[in-house]
Short mmCIF file of C-alpha atoms and ligand atoms in Angstrom, two decimals:
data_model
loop_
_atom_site.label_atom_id
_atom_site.label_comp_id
_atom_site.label_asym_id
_atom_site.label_seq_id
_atom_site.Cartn_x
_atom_site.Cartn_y
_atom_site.Cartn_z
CA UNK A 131 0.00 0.00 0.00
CA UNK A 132 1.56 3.36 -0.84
CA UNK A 133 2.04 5.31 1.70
CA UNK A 134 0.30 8.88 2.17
CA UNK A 135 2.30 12.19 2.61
CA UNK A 136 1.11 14.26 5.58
CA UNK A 137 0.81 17.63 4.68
CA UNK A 138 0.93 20.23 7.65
CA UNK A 139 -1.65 23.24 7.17
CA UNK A 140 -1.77 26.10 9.33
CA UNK A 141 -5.12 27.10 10.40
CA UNK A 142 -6.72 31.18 11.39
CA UNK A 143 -6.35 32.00 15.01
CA UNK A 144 -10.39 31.19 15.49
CA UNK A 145 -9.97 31.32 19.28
CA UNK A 146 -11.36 28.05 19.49
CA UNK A 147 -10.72 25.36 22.51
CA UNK A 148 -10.35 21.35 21.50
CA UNK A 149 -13.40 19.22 23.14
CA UNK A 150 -13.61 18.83 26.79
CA UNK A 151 -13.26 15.14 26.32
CA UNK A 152 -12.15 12.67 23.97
CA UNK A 153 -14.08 9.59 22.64
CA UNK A 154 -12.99 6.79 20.82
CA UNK A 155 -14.50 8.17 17.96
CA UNK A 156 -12.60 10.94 17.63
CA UNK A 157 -9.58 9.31 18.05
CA UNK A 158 -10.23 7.27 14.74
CA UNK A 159 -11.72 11.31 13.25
CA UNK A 160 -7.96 12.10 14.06
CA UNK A 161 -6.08 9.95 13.23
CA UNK A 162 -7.74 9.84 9.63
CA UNK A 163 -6.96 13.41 9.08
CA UNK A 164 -6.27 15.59 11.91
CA UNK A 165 -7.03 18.37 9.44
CA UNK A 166 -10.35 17.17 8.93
CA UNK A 167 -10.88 16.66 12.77
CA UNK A 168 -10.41 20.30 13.20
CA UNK A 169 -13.07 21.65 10.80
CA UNK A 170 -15.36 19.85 12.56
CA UNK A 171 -14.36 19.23 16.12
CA UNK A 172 -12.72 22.39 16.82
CA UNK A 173 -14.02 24.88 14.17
CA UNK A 174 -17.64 23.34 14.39
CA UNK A 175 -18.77 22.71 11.12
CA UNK A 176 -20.82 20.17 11.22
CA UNK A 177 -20.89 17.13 8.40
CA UNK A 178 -23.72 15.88 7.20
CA UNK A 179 -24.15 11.97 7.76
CA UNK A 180 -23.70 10.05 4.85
CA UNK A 181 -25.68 6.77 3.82
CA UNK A 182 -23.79 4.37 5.78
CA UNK A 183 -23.48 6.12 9.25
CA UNK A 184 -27.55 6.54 8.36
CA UNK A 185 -27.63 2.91 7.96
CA UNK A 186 -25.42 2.63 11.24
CA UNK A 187 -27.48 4.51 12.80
CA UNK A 188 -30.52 3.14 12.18
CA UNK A 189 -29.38 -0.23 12.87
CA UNK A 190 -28.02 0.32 16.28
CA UNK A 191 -31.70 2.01 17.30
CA UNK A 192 -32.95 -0.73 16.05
CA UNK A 193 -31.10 -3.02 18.37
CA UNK A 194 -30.73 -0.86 21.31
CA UNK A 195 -34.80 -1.35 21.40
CA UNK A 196 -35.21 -4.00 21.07
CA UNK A 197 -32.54 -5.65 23.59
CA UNK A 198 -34.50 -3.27 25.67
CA UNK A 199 -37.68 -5.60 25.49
CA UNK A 200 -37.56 -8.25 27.69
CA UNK A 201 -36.31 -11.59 26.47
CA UNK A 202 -39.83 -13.03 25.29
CA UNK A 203 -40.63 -10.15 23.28
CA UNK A 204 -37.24 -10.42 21.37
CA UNK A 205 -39.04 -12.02 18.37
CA UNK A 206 -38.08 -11.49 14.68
CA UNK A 207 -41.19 -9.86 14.30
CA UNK A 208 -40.85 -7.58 16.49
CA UNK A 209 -37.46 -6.63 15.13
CA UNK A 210 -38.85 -5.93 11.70
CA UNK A 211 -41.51 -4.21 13.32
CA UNK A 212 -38.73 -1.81 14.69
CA UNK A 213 -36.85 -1.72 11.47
CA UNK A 214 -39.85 -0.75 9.42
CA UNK A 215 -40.82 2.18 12.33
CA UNK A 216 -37.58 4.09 12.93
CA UNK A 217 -36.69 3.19 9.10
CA UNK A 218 -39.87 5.30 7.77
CA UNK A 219 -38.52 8.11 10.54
CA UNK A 220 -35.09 7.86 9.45
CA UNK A 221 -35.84 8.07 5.39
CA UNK A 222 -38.52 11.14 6.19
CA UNK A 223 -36.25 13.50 8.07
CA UNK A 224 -33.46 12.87 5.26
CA UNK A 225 -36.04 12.87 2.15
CA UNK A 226 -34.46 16.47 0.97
CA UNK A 227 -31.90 14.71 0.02
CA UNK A 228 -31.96 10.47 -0.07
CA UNK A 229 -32.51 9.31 -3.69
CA UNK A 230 -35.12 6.41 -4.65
CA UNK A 231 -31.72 4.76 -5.28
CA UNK A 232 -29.98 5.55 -1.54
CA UNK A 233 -33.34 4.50 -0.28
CA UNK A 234 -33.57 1.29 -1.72
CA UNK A 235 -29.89 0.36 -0.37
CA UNK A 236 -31.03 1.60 3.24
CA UNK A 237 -33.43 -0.71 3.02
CA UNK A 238 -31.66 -3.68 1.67
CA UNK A 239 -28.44 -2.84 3.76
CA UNK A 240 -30.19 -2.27 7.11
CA UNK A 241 -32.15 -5.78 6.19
CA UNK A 242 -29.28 -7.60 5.91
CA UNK A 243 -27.71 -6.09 8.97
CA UNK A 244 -30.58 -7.13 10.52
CA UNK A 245 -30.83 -10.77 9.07
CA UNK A 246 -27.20 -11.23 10.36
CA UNK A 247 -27.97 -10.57 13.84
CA UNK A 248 -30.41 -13.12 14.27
CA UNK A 249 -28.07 -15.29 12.33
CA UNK A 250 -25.34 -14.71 14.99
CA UNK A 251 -26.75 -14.89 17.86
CA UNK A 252 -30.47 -15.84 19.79
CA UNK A 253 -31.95 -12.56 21.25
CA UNK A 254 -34.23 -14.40 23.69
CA UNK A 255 -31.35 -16.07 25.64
CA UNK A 256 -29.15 -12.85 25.73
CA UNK A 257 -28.82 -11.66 29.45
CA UNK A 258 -28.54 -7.92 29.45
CA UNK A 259 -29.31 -5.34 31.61
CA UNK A 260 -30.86 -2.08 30.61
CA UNK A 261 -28.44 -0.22 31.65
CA UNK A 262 -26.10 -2.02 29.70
CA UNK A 263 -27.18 -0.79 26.92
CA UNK A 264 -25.79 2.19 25.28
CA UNK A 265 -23.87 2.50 28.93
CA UNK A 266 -21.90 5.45 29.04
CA UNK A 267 -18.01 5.40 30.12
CA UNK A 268 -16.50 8.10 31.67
CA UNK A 269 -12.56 8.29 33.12
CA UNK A 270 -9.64 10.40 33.49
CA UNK A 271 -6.10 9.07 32.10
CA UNK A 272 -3.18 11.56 32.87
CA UNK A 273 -5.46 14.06 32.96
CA UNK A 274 -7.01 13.53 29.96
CA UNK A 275 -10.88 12.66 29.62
CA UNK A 276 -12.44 9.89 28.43
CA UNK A 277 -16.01 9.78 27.30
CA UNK A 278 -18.25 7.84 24.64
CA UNK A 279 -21.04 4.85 24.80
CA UNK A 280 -20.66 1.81 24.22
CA UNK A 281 -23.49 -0.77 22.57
CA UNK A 282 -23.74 -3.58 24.95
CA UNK A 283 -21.87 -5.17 28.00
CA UNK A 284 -23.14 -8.81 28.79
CA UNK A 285 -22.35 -10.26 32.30
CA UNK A 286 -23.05 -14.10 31.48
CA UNK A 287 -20.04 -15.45 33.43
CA UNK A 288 -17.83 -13.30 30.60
CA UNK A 289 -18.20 -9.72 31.05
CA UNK A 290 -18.14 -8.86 27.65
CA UNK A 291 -18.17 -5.65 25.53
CA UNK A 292 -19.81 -5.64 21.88
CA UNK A 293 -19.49 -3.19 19.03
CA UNK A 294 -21.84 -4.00 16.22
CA UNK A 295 -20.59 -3.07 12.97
CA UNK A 296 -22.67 -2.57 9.79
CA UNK A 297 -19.90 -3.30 7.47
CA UNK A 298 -18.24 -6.19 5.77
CA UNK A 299 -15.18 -7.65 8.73
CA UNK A 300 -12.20 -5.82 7.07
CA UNK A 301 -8.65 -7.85 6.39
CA UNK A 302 -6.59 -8.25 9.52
CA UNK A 303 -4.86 -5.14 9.71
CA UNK A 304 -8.02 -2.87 9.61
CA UNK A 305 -9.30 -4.47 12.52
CA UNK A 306 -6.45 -2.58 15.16
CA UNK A 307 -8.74 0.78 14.77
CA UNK A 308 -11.94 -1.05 16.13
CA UNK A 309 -10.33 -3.48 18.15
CA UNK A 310 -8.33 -0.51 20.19
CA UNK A 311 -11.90 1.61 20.55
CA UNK A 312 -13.47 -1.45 22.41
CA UNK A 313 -10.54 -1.83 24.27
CA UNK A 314 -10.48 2.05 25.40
CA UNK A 315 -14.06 1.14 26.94
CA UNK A 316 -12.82 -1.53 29.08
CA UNK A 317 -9.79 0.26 30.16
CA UNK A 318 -12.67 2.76 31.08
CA UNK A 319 -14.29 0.50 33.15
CA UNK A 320 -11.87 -1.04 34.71
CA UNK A 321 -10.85 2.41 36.42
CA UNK A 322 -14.34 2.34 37.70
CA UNK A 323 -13.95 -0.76 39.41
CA UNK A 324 -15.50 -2.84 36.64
CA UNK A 325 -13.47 -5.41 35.25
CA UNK A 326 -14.41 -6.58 31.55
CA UNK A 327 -12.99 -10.04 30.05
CA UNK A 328 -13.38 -9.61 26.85
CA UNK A 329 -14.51 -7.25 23.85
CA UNK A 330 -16.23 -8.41 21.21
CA UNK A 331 -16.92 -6.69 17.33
CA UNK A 332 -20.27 -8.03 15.68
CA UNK A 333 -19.79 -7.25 12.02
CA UNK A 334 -23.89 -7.88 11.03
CA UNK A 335 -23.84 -7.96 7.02
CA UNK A 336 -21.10 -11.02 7.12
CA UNK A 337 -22.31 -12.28 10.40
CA UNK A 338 -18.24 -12.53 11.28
CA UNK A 339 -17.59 -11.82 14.89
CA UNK A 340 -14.08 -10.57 16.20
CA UNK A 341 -13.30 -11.60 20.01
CA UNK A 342 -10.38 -10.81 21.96
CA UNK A 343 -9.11 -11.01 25.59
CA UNK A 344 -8.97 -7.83 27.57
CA UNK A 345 -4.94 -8.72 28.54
CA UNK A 346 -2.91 -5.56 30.31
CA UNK A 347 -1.36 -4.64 27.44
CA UNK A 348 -3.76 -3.92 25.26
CA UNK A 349 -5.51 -1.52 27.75
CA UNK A 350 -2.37 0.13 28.12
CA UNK A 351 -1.92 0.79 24.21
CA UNK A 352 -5.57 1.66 24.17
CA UNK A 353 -4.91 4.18 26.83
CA UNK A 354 -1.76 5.41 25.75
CA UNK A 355 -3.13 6.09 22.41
CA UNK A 356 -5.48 7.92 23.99
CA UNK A 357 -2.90 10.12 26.00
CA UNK A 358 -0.70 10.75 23.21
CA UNK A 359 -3.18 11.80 21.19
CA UNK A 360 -5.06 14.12 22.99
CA UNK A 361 -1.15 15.26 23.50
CA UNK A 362 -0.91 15.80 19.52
CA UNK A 363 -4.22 17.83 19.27
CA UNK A 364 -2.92 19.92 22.04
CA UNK A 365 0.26 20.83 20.30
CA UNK A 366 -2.04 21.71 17.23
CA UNK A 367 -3.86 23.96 18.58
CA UNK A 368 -0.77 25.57 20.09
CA UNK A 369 0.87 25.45 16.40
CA UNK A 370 -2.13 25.75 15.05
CA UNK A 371 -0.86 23.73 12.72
CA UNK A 372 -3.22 20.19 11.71
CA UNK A 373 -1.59 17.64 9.73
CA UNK A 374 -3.80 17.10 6.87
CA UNK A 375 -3.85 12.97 5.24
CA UNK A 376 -4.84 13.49 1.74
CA UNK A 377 -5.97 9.67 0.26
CA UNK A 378 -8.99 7.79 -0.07
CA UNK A 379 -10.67 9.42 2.66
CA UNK A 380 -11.01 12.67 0.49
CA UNK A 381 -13.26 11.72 -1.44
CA UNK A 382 -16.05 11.96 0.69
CA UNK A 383 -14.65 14.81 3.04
CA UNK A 384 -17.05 17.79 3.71
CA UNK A 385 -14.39 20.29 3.84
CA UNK A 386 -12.53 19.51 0.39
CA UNK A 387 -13.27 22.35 -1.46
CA UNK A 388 -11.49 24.13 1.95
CA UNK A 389 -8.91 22.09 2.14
CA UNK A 390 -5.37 23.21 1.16
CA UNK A 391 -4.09 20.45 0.61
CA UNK A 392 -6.20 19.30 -2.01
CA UNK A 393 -7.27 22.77 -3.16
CA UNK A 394 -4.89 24.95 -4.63
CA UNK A 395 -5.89 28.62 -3.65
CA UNK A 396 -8.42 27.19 -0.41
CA UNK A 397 -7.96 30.07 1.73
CA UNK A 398 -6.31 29.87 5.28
CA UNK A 399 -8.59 27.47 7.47
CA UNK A 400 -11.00 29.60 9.82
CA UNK A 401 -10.37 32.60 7.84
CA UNK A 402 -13.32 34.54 7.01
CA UNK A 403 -12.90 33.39 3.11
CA UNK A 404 -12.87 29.83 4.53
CA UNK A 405 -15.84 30.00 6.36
CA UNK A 406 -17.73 32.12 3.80
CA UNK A 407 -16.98 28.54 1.57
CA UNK A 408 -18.14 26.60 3.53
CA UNK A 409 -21.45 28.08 4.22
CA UNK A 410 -21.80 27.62 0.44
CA UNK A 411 -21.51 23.87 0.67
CA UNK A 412 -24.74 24.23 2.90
CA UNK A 413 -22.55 22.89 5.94
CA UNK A 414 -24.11 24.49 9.34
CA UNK A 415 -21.45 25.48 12.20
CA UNK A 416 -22.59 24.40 15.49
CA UNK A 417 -22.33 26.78 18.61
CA UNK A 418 -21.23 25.43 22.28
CA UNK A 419 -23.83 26.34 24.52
CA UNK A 420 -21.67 27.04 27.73
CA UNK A 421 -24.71 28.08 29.55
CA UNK A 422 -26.75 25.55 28.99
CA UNK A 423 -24.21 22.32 29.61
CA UNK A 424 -22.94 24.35 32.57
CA UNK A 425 -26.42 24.45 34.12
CA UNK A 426 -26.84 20.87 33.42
CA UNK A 427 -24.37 19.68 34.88
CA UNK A 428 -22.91 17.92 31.75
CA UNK A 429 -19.65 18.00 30.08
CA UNK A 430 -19.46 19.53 26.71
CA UNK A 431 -20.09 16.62 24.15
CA UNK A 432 -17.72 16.92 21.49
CA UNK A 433 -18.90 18.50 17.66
CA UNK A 434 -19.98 16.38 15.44
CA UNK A 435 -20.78 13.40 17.73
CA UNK A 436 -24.37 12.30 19.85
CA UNK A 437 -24.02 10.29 23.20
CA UNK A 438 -23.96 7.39 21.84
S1 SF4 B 633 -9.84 16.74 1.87
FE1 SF4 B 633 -8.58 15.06 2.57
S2 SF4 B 633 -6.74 15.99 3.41
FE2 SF4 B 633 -8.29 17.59 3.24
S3 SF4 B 633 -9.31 17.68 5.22
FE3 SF4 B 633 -10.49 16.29 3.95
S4 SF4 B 633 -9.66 14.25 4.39
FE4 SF4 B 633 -8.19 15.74 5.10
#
């Protein structure tokens, strides 16, 4: 595989702060293209979701429903049921823009996903908790903070974490990205006390399922990937300086028309010229609300993310 050339771009100073806490998800944002984790984390600009984190999406509502129901109720029925209600919600609040085309493949794709659950495992003799379910994890590494949710946690004599995945199981190598979020989780719970044994990735379509032991040192790597970096996007926003990783991923970035490093003549990131661009591309900038996450009670969630 060739190898891509990072390209270092320095940014406006927008006065902005990096999220209050990192998930695992925005470790992998990162690590794709920290350039590309700015514009959206730190500048705000908010991407829209394309057809497969829809699918995702839908999917995992799906699930985290009906796991909710207690075992009996876990019938096939009752999952299509679900699939055909939040699918009809799902394909009305995108209509402005899903094709006949897109909405045939959410269809077919979140089928399948579902079809491979039931192939891989029997809802009605799954032991979960509700809580379980979509559990948040918060902890502090070196100072750094974790936060995210993860799908399920079984306690059946294995404490186990699972991450279902609405794609095909990738070769070997590709796994290390997924493999490393689930692990981050556990090393989340286990500073709470809560000891996991083993994490688990579901991939639905190819009903292929990915288990590995929780063993010390892969909650250390997990962890110090997390610590170092968090320790990177500090030193960008110092520099303010964000390493773009032009390659495959470009293709369907929001901010490409922005981007310097694929655009000759993009204007300085966060300048005014850069923003006015972007508004073109119908992107919407999100705004913190201090006051209202401060009178909550909650930490900031970061951009472009829900809880879940
Ligand atoms: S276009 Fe490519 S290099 Fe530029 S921000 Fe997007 S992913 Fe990164």
């Amino acid at each position: 595989m060739a190898e891509t050339k990072l390209v270092p771009v320095l940014v406006a100073d927008i006065s902005a702060e990096l999220p209050k806490h990192v998930s695992p998800s925005q470790l992998s944002s990162f690590d794709r293209c920290s350039l590309a984790y700015w514009f959206s984390s730190v500048a705000g600009w908010r991407e829209p979701a394309g057809l497969p984190q829809i699918i995702g999406t839908l999917v995992h509502d799906v699930l985290e429903n009906f796991l909710k129901l207690k075992p009996e109720k876990r019938t096939k029925e009752t999952a299509w049921n679900l699939l055909r209600e939040t699918g009809e919600v799902v394909i009305n609040s995108n209509k402005s823009w899903l094709t006949d085309e897109d909405i045939v493949t959410l269809k077919d794709k979140s089928a399948e996903s579902l079809k491979g659950y039931f192939d891989l495992e029997d809802p009605a003799s799954l032991e979960v908790l509700i809580d379980d379910i979509e559990r948040p994890v918060t902890a502090i590494f070196e100072s750094v903070k974790l936060y995210g949710r993860l799908d399920r946690m079984t306690r059946d004599g294995v404490v186990r974490i699972t991450d279902y995945k609405t794609s095909k199981k990738p070769a070997p190598q590709y796994l290390t990205d997924s493999l490393r979020q689930v692990m981050l989780y556990a090393a989340g719970l286990q500073e709470n006390g809560l000891t996991v044994d083993e994490v688990e990735l579901i991939y639905l379509p190819g009903r292929d399922r990915v288990r590995r032991p929780t063993y010390k040192s892969a909650l250390d790597r997990a962890v110090h990937h997390l610590v170092t970096t968090r320790r990177k996007m500090d030193s960008s926003l110092t520099s303010k300086t964000w390493m773009a990783n032009p390659g495959s991923a470009c293709k369907s970035c929001s901010f490409l028309k922005a981007c310097p490093a694929k655009t000759s003549k993009a204007p300085i990131p966060g300048s005014p010229e850069s923003e006015e661009l972007l508004a073109t591309f119908n992107l919407e900038k999100r705004v913190r609300n201090k006051s209202s996450i401060e009178n909550s009670g909650m930490e900031m969630l970061p951009f472009g993310e829900s809880a879940q």
